[in-house]
mmCIF file of C-alpha atoms and ligand atoms in Angstrom:
data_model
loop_
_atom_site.group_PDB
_atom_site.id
_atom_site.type_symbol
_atom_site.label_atom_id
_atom_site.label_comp_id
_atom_site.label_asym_id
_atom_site.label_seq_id
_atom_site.Cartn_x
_atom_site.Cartn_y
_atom_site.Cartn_z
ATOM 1 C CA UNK A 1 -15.701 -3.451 40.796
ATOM 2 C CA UNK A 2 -18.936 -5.126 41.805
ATOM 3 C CA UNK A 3 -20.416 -5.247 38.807
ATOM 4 C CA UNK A 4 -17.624 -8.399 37.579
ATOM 5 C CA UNK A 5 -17.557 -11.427 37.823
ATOM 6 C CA UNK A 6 -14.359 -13.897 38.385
ATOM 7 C CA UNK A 7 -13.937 -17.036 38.217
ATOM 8 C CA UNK A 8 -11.329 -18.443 40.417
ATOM 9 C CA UNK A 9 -9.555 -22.031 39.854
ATOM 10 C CA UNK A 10 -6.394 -23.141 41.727
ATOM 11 C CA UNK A 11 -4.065 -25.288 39.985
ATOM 12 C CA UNK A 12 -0.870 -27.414 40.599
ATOM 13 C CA UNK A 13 2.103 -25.527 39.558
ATOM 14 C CA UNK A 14 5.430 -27.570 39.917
ATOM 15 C CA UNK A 15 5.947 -30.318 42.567
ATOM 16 C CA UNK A 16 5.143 -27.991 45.485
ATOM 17 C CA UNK A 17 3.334 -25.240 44.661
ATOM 18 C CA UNK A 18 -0.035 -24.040 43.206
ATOM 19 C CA UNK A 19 -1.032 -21.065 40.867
ATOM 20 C CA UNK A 20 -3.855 -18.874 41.108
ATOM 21 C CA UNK A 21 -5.931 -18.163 37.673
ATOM 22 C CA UNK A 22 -8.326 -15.721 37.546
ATOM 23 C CA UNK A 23 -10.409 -15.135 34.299
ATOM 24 C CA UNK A 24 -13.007 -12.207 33.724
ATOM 25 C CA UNK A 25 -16.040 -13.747 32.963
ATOM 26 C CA UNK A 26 -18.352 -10.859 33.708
ATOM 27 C CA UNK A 27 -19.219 -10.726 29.542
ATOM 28 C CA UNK A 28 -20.168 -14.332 29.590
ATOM 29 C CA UNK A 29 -22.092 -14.041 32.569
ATOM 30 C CA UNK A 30 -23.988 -11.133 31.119
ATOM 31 C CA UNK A 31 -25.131 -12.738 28.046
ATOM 32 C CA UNK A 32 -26.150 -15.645 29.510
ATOM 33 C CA UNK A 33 -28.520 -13.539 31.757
ATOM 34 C CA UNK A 34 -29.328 -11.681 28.688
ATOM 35 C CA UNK A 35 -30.479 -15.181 27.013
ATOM 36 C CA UNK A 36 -32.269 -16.475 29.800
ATOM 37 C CA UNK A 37 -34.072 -13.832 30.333
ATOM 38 C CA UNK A 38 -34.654 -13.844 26.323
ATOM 39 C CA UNK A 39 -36.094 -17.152 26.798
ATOM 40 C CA UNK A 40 -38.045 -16.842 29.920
ATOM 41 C CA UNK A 41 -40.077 -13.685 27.788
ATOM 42 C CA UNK A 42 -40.701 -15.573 25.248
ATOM 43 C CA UNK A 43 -41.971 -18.732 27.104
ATOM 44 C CA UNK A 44 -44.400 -15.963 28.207
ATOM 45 C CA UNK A 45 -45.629 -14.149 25.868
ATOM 46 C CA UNK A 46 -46.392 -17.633 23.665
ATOM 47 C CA UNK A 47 -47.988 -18.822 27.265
ATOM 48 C CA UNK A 48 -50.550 -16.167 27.345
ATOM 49 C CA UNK A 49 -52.419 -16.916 23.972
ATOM 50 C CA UNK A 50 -52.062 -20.628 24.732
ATOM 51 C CA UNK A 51 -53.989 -20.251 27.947
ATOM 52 C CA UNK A 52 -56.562 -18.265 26.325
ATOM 53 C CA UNK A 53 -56.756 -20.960 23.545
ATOM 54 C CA UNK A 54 -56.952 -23.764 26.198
ATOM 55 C CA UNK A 55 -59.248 -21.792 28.399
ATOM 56 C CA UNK A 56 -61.943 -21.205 25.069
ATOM 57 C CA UNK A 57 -61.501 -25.240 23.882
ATOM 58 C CA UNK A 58 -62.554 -26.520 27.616
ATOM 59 C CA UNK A 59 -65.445 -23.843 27.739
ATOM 60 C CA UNK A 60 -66.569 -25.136 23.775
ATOM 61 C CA UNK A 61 -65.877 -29.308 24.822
ATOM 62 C CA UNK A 62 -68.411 -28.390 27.730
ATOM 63 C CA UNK A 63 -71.228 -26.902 26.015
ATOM 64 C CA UNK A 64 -74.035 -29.126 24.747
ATOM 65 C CA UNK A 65 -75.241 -28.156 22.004
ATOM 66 C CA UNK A 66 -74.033 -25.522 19.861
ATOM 67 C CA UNK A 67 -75.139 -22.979 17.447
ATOM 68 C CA UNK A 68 -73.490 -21.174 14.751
ATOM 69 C CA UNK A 69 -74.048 -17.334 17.337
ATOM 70 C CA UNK A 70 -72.787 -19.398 19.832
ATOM 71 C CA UNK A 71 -69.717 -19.747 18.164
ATOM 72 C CA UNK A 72 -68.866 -16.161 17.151
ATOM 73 C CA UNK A 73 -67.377 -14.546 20.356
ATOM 74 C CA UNK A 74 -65.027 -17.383 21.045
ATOM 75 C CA UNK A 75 -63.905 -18.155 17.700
ATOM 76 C CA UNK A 76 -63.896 -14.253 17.043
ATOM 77 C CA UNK A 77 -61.358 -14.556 20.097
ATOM 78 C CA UNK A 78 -59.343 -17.692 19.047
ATOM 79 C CA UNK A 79 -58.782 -15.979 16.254
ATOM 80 C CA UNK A 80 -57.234 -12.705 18.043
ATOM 81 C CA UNK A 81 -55.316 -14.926 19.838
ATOM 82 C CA UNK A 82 -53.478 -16.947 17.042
ATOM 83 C CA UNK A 83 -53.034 -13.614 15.213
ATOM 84 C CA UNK A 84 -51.091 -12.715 18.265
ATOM 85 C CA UNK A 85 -48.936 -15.228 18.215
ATOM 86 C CA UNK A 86 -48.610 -16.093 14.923
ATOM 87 C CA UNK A 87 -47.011 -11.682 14.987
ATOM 88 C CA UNK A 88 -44.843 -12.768 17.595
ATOM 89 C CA UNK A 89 -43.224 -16.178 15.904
ATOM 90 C CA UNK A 90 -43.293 -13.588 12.573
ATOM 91 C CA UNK A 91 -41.244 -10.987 14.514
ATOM 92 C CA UNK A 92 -38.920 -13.541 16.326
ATOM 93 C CA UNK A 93 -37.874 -15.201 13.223
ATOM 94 C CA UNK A 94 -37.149 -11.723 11.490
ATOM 95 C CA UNK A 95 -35.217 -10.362 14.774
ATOM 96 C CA UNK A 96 -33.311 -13.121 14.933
ATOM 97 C CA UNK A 97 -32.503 -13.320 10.166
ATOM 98 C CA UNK A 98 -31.455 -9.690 10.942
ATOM 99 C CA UNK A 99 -28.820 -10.896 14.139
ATOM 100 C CA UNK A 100 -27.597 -13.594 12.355
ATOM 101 C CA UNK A 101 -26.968 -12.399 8.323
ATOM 102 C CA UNK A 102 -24.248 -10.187 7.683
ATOM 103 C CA UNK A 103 -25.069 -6.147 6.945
ATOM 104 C CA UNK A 104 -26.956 -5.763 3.742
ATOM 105 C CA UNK A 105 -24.571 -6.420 1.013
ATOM 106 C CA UNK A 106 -27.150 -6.131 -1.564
ATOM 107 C CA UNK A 107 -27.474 -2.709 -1.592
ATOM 108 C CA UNK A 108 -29.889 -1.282 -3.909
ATOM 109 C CA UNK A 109 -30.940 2.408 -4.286
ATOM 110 C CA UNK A 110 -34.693 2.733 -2.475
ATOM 111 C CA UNK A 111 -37.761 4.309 -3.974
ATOM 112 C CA UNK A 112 -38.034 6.527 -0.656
ATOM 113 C CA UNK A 113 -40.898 7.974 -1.629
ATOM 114 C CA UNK A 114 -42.576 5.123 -2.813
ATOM 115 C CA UNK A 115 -42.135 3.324 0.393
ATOM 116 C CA UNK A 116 -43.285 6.169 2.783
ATOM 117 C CA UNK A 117 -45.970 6.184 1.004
ATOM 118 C CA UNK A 118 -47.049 2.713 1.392
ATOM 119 C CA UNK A 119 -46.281 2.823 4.659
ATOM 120 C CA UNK A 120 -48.333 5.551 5.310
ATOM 121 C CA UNK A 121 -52.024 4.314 3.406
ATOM 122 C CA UNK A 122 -50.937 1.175 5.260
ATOM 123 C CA UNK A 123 -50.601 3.313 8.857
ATOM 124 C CA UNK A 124 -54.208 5.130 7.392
ATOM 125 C CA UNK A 125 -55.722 2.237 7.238
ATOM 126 C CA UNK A 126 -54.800 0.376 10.428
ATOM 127 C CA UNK A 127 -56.244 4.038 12.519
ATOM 128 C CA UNK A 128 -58.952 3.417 10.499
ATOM 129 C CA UNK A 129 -59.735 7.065 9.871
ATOM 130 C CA UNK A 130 -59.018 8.038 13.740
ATOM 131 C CA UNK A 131 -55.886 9.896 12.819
ATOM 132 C CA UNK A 132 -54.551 12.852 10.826
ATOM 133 C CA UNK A 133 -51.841 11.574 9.125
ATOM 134 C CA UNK A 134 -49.575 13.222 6.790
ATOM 135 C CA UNK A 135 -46.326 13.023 4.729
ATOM 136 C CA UNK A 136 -43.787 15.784 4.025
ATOM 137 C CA UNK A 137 -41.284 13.794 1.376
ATOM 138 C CA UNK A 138 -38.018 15.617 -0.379
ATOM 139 C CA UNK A 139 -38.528 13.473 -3.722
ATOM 140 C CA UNK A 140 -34.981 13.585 -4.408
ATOM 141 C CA UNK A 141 -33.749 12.528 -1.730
ATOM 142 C CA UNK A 142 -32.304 8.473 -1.529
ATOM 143 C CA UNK A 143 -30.549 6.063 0.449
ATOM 144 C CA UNK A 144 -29.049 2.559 -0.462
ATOM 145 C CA UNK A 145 -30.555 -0.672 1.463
ATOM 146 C CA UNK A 146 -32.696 -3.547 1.676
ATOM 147 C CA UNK A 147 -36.473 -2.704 0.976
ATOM 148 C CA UNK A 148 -38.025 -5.286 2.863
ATOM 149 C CA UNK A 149 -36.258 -4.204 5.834
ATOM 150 C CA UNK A 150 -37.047 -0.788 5.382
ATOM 151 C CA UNK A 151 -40.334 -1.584 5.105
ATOM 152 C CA UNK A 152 -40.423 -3.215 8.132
ATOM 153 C CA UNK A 153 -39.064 -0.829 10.123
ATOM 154 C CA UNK A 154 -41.041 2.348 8.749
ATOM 155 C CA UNK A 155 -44.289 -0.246 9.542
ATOM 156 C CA UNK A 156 -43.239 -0.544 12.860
ATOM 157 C CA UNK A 157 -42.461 3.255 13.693
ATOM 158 C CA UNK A 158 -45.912 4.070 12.327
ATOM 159 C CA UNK A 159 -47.920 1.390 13.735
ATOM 160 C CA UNK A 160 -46.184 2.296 17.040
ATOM 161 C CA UNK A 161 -47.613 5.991 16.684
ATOM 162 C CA UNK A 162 -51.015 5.200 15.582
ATOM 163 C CA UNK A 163 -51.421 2.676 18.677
ATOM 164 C CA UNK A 164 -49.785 5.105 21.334
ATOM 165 C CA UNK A 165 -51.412 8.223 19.928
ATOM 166 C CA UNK A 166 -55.186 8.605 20.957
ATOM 167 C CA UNK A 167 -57.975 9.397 18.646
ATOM 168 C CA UNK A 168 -58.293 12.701 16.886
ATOM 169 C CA UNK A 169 -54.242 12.607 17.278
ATOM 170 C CA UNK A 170 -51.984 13.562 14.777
ATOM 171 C CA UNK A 171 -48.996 12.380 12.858
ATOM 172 C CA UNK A 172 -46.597 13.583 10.849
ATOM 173 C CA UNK A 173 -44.393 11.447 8.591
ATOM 174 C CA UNK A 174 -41.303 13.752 7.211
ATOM 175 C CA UNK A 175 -38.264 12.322 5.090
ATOM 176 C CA UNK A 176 -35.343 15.494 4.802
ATOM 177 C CA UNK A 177 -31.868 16.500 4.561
ATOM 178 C CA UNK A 178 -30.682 17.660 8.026
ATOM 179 C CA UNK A 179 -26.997 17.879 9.483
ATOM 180 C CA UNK A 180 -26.262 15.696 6.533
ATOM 181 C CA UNK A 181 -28.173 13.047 7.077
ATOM 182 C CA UNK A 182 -30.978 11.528 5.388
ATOM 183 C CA UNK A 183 -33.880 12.180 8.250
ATOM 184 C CA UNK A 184 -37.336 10.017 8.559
ATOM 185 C CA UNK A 185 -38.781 11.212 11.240
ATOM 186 C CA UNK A 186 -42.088 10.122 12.304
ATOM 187 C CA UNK A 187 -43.918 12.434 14.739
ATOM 188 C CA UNK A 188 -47.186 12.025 16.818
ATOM 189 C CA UNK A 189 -49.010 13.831 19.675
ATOM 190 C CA UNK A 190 -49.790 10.415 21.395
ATOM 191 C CA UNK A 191 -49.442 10.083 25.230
ATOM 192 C CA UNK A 192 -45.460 10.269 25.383
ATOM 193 C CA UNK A 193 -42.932 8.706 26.866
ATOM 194 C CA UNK A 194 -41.081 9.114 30.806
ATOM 195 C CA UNK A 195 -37.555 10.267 29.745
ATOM 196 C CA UNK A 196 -35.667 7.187 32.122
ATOM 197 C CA UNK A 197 -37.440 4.604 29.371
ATOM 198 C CA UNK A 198 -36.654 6.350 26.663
ATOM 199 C CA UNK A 199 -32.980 4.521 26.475
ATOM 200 C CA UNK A 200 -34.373 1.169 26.996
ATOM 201 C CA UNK A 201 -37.467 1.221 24.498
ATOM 202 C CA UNK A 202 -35.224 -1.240 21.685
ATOM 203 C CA UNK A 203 -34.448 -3.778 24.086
ATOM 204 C CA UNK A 204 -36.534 -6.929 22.965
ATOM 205 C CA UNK A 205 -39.374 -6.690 25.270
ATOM 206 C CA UNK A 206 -39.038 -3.876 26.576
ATOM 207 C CA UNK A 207 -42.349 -2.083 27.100
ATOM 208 C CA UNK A 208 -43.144 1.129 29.172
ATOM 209 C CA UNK A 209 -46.878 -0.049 29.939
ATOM 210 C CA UNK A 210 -46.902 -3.871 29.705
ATOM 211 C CA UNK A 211 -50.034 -5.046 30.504
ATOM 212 C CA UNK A 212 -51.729 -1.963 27.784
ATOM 213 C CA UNK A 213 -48.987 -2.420 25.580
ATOM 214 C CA UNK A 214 -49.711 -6.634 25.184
ATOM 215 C CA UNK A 215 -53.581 -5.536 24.789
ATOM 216 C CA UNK A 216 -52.763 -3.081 22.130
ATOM 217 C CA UNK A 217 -51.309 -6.338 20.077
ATOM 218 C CA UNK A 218 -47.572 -5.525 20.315
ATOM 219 C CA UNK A 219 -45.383 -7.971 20.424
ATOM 220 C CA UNK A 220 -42.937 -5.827 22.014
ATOM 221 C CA UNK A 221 -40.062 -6.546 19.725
ATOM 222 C CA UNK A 222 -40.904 -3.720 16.965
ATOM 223 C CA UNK A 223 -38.690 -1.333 17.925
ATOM 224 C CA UNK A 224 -35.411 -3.951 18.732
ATOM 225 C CA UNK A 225 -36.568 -5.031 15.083
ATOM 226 C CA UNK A 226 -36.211 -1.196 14.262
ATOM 227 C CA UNK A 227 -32.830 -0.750 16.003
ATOM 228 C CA UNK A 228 -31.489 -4.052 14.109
ATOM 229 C CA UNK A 229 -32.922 -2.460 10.618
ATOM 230 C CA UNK A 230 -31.381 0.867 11.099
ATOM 231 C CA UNK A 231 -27.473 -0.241 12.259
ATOM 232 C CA UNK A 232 -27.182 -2.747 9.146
ATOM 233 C CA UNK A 233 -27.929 0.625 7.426
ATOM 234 C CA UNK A 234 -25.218 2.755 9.060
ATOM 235 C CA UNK A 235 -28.238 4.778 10.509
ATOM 236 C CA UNK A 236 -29.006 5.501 14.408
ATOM 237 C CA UNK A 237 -32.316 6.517 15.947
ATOM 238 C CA UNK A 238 -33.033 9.451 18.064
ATOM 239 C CA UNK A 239 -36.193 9.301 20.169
ATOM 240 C CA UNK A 240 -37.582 12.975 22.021
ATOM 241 C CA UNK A 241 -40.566 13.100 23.879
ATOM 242 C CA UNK A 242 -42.732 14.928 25.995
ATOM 243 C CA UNK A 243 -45.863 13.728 28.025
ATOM 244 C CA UNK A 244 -48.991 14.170 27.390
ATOM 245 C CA UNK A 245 -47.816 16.442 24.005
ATOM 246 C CA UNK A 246 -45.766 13.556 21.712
ATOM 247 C CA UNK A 247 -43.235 11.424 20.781
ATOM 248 C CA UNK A 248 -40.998 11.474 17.400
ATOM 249 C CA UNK A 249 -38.619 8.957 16.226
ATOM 250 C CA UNK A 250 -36.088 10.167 13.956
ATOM 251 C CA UNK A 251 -34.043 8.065 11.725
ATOM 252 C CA UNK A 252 -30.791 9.562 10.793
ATOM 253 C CA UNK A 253 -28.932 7.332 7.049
ATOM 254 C CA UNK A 254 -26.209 8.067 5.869
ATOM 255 C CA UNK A 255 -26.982 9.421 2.048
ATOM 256 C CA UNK A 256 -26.006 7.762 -0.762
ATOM 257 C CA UNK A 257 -27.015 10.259 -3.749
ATOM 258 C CA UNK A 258 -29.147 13.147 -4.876
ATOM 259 C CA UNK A 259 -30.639 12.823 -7.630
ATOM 260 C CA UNK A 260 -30.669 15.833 -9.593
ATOM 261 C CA UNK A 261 -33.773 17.760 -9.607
ATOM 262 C CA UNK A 262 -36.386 17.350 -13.151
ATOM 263 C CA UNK A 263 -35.398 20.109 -15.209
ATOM 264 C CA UNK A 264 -38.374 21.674 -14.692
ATOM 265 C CA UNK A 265 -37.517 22.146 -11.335
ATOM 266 C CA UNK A 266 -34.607 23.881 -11.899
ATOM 267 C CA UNK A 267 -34.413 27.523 -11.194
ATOM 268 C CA UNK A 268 -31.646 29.419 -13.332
HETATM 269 P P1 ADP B 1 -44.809 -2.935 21.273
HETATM 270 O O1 ADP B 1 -45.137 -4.132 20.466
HETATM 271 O O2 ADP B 1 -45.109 -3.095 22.736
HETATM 272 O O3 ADP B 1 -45.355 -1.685 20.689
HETATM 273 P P2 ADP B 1 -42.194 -1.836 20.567
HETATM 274 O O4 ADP B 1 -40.840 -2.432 20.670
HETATM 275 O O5 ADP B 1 -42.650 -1.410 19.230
HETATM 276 O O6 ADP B 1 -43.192 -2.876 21.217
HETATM 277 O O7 ADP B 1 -42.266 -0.586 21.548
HETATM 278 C C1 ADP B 1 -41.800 -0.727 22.885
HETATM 279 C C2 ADP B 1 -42.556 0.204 23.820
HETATM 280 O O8 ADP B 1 -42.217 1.564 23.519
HETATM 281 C C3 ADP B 1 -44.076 0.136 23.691
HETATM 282 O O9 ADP B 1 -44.623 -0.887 24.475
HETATM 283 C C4 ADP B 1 -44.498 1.517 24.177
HETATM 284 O O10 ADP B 1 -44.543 1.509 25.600
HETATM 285 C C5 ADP B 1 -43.322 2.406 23.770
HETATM 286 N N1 ADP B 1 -43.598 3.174 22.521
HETATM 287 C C6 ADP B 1 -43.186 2.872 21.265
HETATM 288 N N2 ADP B 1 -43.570 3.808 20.377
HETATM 289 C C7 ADP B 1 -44.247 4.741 21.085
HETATM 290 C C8 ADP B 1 -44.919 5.967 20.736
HETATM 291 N N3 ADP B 1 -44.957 6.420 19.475
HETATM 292 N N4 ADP B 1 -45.514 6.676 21.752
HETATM 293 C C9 ADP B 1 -45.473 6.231 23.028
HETATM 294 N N5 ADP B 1 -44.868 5.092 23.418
HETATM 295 C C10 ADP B 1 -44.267 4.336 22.460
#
């Protein structure tokens, strides 16, 4: 098999003879690419700001005199930049508190509702209008979990869909009871996504446009964050998409209860 790796050591056996070891270390080899690579993204993607930052210092040190318009555009720009890194340090630190603690042990049961719709006046606000955006919620429907994960991840499914999805777009936010699963799916008819990337979208870094993704303000890690939040819940994600018409992420939990409908719900 090509794809493994041995590592071969000869060693005395006896007076006379010698033995032959071989050990598989095709897993170790892979994770150390896997962490090298880790590091070498990182390194660049906290490069890029820096430069920027460098780049407007020098230009500022230079100038003679200066005036407060002077100083808009490249403090207006500092600023963008440390806001970009300061999301990527955020998102590294929570990637790697969600790697390292055990599943969510503190289990409490979520306001579902509640939380979807944060998320979405927080998604409404971050289109800034440039969006139709709309929830579909089944109130009594819950799951068990951590809120601030949750949180995180439904920020980062919508925040995905209101940067990928071009103005005048639409998305729909919809939290069901399908195959017997709690579903959150979150649906928008942005640009799409080429089937081949679809499997690789949660790896950290992973981006399908790099260069428009990093100007959009990603940090590319959203969606490994997402993958992270959803499999300490006992919950996968399903991604479908078609170009030029949409993308939808589903989120498939396990549920914990149904709360009985109000009794003026109740049909007899
Ligand atoms: P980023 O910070 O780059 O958005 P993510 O991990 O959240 O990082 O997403 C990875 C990549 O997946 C994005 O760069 C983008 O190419 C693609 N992607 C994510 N969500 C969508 C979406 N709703 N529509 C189209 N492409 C998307």
């Amino acid at each position: 098999d090509p794809r493994r790796t041995l590592e071969i050591r000869i060693v005395p056996y006896g007076d006379h003879q010698q033995m032959l070891l071989a050990r598989d270390v095709s897993e170790l080899h892979r994770l150390e690419t896997m962490r090298r690579d880790f590091v070498g993204n990182v390194s660049h993607e906290l490069r890029t700001p820096l430069t920027v930052l460098q780049g407007m210092s020098e230009q500022l040190g230079e100038m003679e005199s200066l005036d407060a318009e002077d100083l808009q555009r490249p403090l207006a720009l500092m600023d963008q930049q440390i806001g970009r890194m300061t999301r990527l340090v955020d998102d590294l630190l929570l990637l790697s508190r969600l790697e390292t603690e055990r599943p969510v042990v503190d289990r409490a049961a979520l306001d579902m509702p509640r939380l979807l719709d944060e998320a979405v006046e927080e998604a409404r606000a971050l289109s800034g209008g440039q969006h139709g955006i709309s929830l579909t919620a089944d109130e009594s429907l819950s799951i068990e979990g951590d809120e601030d994960e949750i949180r995180s991840a439904l920020s980062n499914l919508l925040s995905n869909a209101v940067k990928y999805t071009a103005a005048g777009g639409r998305i729909d936010v919809r939290w069901f009871v399908a195959e017997g699963a709690a579903c959150l799916a979150v649906a928008d008819t942005g640009r799409g996504i080429p089937a081949h990337h679809i499997p690789r979208l949660t790896e950290r870094f992973y981006r399908v446009d790099a260069g428009r993704a990093a100007r959009d303000g990603g940090t590319g890690l959203g969606l490994a964050i997402v993958k992270h939040v959803l499999s300490r819940h006992g919950a996968r994600l399903e991604i479908t998409s078609e170009m030029g018409v949409g993308s939808t992420f589903t989120a498939l939990f396990p549920i914990a209860a149904r709360v009985s409908p109000a009794p003026d719900a109740s049909v007899s």
